[in-house]
Tab-separated table of C-alpha atoms in Angstrom:
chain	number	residue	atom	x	y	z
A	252	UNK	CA	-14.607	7.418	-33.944
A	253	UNK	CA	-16.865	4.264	-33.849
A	254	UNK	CA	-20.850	5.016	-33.362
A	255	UNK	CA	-20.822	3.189	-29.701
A	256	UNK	CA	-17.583	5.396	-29.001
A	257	UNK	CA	-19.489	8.290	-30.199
A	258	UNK	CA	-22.792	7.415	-28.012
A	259	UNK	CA	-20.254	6.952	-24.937
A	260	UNK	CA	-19.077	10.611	-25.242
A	261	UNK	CA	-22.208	11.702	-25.766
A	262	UNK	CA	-23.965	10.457	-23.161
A	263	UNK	CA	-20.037	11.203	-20.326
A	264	UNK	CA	-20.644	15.231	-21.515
A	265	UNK	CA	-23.858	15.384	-20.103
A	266	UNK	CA	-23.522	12.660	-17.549
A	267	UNK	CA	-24.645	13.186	-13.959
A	268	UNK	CA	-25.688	10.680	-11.048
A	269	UNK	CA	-29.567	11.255	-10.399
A	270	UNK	CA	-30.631	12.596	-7.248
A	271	UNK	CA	-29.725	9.986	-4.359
A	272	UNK	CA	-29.699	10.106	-0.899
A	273	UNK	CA	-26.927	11.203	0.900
A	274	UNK	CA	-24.681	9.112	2.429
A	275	UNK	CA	-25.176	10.265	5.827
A	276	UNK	CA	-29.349	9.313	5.120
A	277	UNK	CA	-28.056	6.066	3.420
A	278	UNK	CA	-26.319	5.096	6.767
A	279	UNK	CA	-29.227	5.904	8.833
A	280	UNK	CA	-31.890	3.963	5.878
A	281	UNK	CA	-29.829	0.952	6.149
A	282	UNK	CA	-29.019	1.161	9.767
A	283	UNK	CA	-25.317	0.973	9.471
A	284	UNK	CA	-22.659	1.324	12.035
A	285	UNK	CA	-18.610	0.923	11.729
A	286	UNK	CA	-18.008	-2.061	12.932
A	287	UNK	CA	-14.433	-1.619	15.315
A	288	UNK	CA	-13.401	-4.843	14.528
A	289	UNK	CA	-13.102	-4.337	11.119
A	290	UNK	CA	-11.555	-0.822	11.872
A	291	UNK	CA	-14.113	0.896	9.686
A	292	UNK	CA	-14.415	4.723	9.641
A	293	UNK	CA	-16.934	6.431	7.109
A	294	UNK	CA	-15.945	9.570	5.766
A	295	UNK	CA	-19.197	11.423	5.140
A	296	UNK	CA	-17.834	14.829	3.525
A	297	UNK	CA	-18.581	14.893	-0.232
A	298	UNK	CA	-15.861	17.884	-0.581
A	299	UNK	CA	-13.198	15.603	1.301
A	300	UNK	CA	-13.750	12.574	-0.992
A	301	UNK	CA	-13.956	14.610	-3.929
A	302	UNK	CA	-9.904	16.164	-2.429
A	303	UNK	CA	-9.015	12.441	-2.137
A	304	UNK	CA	-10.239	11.509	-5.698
A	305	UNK	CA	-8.467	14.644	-7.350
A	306	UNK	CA	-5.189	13.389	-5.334
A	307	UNK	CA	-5.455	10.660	-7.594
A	308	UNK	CA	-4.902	12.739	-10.387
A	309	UNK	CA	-7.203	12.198	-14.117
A	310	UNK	CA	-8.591	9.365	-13.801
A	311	UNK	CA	-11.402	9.918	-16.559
A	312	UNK	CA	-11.719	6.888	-19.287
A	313	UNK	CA	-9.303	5.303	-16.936
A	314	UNK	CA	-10.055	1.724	-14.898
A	315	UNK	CA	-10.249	2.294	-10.851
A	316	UNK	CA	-9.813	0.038	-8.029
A	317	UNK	CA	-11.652	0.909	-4.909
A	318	UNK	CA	-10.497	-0.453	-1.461
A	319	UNK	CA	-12.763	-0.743	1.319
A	320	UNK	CA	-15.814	1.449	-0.193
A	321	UNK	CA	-18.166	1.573	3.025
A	322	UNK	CA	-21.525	2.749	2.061
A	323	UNK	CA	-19.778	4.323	-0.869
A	324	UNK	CA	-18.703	7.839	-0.038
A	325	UNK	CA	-15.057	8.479	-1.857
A	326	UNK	CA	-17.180	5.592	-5.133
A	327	UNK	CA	-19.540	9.214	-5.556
A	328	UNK	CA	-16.177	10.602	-6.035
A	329	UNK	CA	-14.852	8.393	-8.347
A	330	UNK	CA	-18.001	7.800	-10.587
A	331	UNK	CA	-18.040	11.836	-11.029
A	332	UNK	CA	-14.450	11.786	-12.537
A	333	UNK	CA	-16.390	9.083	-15.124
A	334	UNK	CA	-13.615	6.422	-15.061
A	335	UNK	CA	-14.001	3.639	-17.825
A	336	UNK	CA	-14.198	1.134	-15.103
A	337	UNK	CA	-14.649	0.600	-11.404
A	338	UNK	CA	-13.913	-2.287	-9.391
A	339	UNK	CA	-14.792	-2.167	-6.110
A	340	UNK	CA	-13.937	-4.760	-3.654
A	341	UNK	CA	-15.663	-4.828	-0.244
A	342	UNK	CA	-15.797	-7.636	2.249
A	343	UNK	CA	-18.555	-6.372	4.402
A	344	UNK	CA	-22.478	-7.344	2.953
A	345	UNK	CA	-24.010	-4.491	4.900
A	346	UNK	CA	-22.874	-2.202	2.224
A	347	UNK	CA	-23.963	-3.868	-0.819
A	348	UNK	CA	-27.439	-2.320	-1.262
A	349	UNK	CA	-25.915	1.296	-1.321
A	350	UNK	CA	-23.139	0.227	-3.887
A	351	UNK	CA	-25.943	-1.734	-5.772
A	352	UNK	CA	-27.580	1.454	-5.931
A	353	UNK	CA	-24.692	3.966	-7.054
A	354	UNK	CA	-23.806	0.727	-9.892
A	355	UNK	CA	-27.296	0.976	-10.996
A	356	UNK	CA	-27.726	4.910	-11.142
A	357	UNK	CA	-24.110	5.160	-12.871
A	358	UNK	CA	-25.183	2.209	-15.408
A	359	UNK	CA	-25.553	4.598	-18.684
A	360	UNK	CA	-22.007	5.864	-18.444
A	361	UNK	CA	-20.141	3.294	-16.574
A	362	UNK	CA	-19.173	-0.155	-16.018
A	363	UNK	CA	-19.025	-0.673	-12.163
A	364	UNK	CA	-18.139	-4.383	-10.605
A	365	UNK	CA	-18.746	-5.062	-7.011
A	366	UNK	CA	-16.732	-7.551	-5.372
A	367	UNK	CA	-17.761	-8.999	-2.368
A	368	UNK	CA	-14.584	-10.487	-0.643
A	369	UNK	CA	-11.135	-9.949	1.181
A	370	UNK	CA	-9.084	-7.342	-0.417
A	371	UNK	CA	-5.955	-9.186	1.042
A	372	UNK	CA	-6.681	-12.277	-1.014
A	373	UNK	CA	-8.034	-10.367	-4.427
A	374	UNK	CA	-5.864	-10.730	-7.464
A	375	UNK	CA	-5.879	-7.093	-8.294
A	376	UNK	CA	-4.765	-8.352	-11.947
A	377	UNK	CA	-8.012	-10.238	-12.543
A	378	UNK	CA	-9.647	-6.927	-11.883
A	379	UNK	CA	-9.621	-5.458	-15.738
A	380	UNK	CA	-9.378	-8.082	-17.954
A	381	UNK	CA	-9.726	-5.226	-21.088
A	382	UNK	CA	-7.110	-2.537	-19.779
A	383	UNK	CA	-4.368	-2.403	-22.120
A	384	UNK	CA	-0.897	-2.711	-20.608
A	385	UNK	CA	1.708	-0.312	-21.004
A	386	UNK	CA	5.645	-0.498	-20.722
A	387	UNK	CA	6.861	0.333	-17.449
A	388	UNK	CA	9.496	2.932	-18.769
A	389	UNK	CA	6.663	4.746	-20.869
A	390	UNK	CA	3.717	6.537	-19.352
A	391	UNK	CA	1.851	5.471	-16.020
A	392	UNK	CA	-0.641	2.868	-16.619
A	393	UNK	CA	-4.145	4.186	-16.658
A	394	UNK	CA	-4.870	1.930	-13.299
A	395	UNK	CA	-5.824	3.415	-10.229
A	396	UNK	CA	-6.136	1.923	-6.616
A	397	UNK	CA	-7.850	4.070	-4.087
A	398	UNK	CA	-9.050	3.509	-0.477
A	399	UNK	CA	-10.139	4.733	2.454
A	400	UNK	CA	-8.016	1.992	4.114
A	401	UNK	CA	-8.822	0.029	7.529
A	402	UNK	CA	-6.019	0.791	9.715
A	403	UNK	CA	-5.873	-2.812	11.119
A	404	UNK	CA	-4.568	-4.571	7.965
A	405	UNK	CA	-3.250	-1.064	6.543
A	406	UNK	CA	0.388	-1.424	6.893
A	407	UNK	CA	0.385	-4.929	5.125
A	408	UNK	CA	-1.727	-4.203	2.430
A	409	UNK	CA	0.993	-1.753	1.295
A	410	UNK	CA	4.084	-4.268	1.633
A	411	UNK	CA	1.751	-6.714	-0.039
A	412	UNK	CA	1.611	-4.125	-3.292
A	413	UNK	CA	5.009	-2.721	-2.629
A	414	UNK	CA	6.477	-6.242	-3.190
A	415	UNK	CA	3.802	-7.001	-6.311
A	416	UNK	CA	5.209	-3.254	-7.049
A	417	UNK	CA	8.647	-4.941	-7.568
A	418	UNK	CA	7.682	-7.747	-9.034
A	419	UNK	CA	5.536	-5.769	-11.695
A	420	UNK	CA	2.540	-8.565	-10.658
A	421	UNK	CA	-1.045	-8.043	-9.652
A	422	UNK	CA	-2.124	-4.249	-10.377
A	423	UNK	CA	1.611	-3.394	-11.739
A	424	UNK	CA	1.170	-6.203	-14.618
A	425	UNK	CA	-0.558	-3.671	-16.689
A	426	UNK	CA	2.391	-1.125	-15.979
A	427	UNK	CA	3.387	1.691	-13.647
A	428	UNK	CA	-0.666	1.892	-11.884
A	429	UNK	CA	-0.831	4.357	-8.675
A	430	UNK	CA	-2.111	4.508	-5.270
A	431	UNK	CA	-4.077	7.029	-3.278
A	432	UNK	CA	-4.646	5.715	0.041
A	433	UNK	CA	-5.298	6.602	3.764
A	434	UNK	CA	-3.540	5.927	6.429
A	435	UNK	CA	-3.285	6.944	10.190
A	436	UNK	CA	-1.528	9.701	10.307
A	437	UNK	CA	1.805	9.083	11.632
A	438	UNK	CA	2.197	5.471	9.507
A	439	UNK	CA	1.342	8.272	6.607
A	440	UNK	CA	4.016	10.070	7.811
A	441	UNK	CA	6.147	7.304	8.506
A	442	UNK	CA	5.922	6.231	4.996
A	443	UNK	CA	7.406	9.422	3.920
A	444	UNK	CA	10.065	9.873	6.297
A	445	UNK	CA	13.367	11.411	4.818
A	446	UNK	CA	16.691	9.927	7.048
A	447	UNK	CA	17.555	11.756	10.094
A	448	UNK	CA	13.828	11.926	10.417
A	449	UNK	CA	11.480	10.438	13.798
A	450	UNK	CA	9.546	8.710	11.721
A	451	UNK	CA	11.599	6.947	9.845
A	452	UNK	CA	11.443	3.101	9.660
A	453	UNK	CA	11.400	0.074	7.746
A	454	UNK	CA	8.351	1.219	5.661
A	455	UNK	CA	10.069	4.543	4.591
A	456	UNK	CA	12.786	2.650	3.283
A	457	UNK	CA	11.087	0.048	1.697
A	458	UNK	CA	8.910	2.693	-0.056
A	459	UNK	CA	11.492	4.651	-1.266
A	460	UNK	CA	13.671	1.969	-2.837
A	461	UNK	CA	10.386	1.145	-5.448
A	462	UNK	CA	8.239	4.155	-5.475
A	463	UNK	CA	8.003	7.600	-4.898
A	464	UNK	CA	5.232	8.639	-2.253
A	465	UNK	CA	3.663	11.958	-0.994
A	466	UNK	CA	2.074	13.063	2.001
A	467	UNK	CA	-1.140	15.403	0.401
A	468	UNK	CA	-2.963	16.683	2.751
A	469	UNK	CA	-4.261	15.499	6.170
A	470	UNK	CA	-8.201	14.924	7.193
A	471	UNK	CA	-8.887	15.339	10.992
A	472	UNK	CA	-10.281	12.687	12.897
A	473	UNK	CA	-13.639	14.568	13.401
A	474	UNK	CA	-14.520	14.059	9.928
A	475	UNK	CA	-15.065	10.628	10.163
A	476	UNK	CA	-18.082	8.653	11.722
A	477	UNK	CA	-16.855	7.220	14.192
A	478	UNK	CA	-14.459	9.796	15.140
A	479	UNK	CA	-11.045	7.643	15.397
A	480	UNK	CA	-8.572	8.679	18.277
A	481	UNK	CA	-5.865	9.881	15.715
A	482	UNK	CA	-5.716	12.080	12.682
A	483	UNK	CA	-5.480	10.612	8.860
A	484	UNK	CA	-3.236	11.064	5.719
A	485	UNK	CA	-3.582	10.653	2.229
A	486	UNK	CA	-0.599	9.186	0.737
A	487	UNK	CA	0.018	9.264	-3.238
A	488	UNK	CA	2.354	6.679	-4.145
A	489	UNK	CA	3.916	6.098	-7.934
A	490	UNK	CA	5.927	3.394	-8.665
A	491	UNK	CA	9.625	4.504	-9.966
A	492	UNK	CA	10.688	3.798	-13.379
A	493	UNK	CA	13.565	2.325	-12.146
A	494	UNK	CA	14.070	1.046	-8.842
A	495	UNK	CA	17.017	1.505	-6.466
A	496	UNK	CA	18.220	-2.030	-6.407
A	497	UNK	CA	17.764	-5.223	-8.541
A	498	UNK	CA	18.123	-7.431	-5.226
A	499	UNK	CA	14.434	-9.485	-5.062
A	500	UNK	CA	12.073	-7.815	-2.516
A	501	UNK	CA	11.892	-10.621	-0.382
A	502	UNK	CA	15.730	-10.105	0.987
A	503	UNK	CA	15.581	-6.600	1.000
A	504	UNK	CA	12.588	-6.390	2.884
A	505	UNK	CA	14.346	-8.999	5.614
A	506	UNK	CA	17.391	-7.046	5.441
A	507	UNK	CA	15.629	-3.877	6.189
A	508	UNK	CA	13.137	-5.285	8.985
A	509	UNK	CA	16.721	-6.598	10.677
A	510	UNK	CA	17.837	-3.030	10.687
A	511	UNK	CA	15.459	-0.916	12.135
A	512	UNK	CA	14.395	-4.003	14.287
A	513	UNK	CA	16.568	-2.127	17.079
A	514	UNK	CA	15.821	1.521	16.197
A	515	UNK	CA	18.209	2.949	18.870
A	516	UNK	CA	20.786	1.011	19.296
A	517	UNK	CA	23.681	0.431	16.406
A	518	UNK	CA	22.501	-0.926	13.263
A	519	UNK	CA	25.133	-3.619	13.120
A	520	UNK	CA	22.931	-5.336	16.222
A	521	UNK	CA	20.398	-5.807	14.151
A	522	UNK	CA	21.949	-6.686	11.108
A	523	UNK	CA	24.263	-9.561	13.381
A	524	UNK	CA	21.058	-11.440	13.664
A	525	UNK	CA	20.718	-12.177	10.263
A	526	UNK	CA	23.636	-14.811	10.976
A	527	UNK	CA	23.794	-18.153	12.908
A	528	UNK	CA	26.009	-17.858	15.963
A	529	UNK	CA	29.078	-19.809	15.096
A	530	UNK	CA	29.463	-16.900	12.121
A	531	UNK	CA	27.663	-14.226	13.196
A	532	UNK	CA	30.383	-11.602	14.350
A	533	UNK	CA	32.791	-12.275	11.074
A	534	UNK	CA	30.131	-12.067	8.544
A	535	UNK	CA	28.702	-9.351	10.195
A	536	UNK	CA	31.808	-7.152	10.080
A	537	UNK	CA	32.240	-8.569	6.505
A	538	UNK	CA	28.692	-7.228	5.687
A	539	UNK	CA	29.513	-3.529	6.957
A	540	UNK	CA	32.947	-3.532	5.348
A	541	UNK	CA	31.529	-4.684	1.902
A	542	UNK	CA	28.433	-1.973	2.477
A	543	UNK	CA	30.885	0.601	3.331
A	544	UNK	CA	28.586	1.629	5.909
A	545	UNK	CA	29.419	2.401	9.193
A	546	UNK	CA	28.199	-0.357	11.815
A	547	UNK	CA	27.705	2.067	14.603
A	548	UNK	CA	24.869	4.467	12.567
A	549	UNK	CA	21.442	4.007	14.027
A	550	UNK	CA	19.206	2.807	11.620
A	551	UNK	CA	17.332	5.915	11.445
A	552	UNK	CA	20.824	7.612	10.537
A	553	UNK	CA	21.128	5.327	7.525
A	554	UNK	CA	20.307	6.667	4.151
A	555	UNK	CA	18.424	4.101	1.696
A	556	UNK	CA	21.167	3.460	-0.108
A	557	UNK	CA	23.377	2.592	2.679
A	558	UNK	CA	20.623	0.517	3.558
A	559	UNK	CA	20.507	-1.040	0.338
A	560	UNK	CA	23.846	-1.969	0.350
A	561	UNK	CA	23.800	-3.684	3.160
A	562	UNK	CA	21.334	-5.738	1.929
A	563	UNK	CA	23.305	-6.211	-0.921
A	564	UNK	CA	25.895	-7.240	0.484
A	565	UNK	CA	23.707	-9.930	2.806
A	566	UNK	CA	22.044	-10.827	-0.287
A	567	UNK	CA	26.356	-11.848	-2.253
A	568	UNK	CA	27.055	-13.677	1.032
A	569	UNK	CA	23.598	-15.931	0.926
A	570	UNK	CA	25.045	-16.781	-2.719
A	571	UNK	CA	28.425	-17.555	-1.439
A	572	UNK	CA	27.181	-19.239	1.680
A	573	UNK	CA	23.357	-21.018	1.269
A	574	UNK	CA	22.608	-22.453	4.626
A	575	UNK	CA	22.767	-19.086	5.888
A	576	UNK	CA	19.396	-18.383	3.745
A	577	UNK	CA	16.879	-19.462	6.055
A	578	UNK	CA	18.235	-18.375	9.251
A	579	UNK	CA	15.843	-17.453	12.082
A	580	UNK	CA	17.294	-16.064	15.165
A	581	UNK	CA	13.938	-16.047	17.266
A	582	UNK	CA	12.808	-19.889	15.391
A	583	UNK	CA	13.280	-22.280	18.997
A	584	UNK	CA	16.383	-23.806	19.569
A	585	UNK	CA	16.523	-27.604	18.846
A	586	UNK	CA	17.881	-29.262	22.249
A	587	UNK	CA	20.069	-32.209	21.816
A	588	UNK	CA	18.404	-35.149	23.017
A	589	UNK	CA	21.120	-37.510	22.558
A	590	UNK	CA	19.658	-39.627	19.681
């Protein structure tokens, strides 16, 4: 073990954060509100960000990403469980002072970035330049990305990752890296959704086909300041080692929005607007006949492979048939204006 190794482990075992203020007092020092627009919701209960931190799993000597911090409630959490790095990436300035402060009392034992930007527009692989990458069939990466999500931009942060998920880019290039995240309680349950169930949708499927997620435990509303109208989940979510389908992301995910785009009525309605007019009813029939699905399920009575199939077979026809690619049934029609 080399002497600055030696010093590090040292100084972890005995490691604490110095007295602070709590959050609660930081909020009121700094005179800092949740701001609706930015759907913001602080979670003041040290026991409840320490559950949603231990949802995560170990995450000691490993490298965090923090969504969304706030004044830095669930980054206690994280700092306690003595990662080897945290990024955290906030877009909000009010809330730099208290992170400044928990990056300079955690300074001794930690290496803690703050970000100051968009989390939709971060390249989550810039964000540990020393993390060494691990083979996506071996064991999980050591990354980490953990959040106290807005619920405004919730749901497409996750197809964002889901797709850079598939495409083992941005926080997957360093291997299979997990997420613990919250979400509104029924998109949390939506997300999980089994077939047959009420919840089930396009973001079920699309979860299941590249990762495996789980419901842990629900927070009530009341915890957080302000109190939002609904309930929240935290969702664990672990990339498979290998993936239901080989088909790129992008078609799957426009083959799967197509099908649950009419939830109650037949799945082959949705799936017949995937095709221009002049061929929509044979190559739709073709679609469900190569699938061997049957075009009068509902999509919620489709199983993700059936689903997958269908988007497999979409995804041989665009090969045999290329204009079809780009498609748009709701683009405007082009009138004929006789030139």
């Amino acid at each position: 073990m080399s002497s600055s190794t030696a010093i590090n482990s040292l100084v972890k075992s005995g490691a604490r954060l110095p007295p602070l203020p709590t959050i609660r007092d930081l909020v009121r020092l700094y005179k800092l509100r949740a701001l609706k627009q930015l759907s913001q919701n602080f979670l003041m209960d040290e026991r409840l960000t320490n559950k949603i931190v231990r949802a995560a799993g170990n995450i000691k000597d490993n490298y965090v990403l923090e969504v969304g911090p706030g004044p830095g409630g669930i980054t206690r959490s994280i700092i306690r469980k003595f990662p080897h790095q945290l990024v955290v990436v906030e877009k909000d300035r009010r809330f730099l002072p208290t992170l400044e402060l928990l990056a300079e009392a955690s300074k001794d034992f930690l290496q803690m970035d703050i970000v100051r930007g968009d989390i939709l527009e971060y390249r989550t692989e810039m964000a540990f330049p020393d993390c060494p990458k691990t083979e996506w069939n071996d064991k999980r990466a050591p990354v980490h990305l953990i959040g106290n999500l807005p619920f405004a931009i919730s749901t497409r942060l996750l197809i964002n990752w889901i797709r850079e998920m598939s495409l083992r880019s941005g926080a997957w290039s360093y291997g299979r890296s997990s997420l613990t995240l919250t979400f509104q309680k029924e998109v949390a349950e939506r997300i999980v959704a089994p077939i047959l169930s009420e919840y089930r949708c396009r973001l079920s499927v699309m979860n299941q086909v590249w990762s495996k997620a789980e419901l842990k435990f629900i927070i009530p509303g009341k915890a957080f300041v302000p109190k939002p109208d609904v309930d929240v989940g935290v969702v664990t979510i672990i990339p498979l080692k290998t993936p239901l389908t080989t088909v790129h992301f992008d078609v799957v995910e426009k083959v799967i929005r197509h099908i649950f785009s009419m939830r109650q009525k037949y799945c082959r309605r949705g799936v017949s607007n995937l095709y221009p007019p002049d061929v929509r009813e044979d190559l739709t029939q073709l679609t469900f006949r190569m699938a061997d699905v049957d075009p009068l399920a509902r999509s919620f009575q489709l199983s993700t492979e059936e689903c997958l199939r269908i988007a497999e077979a979409y995804d041989q026809l665009v090969q045999a048939n290329p204009e079809i690619k780009h498609y748009d049934y709701r683009a405007p029609k082009h009138v004929d204006d006789g030139y």
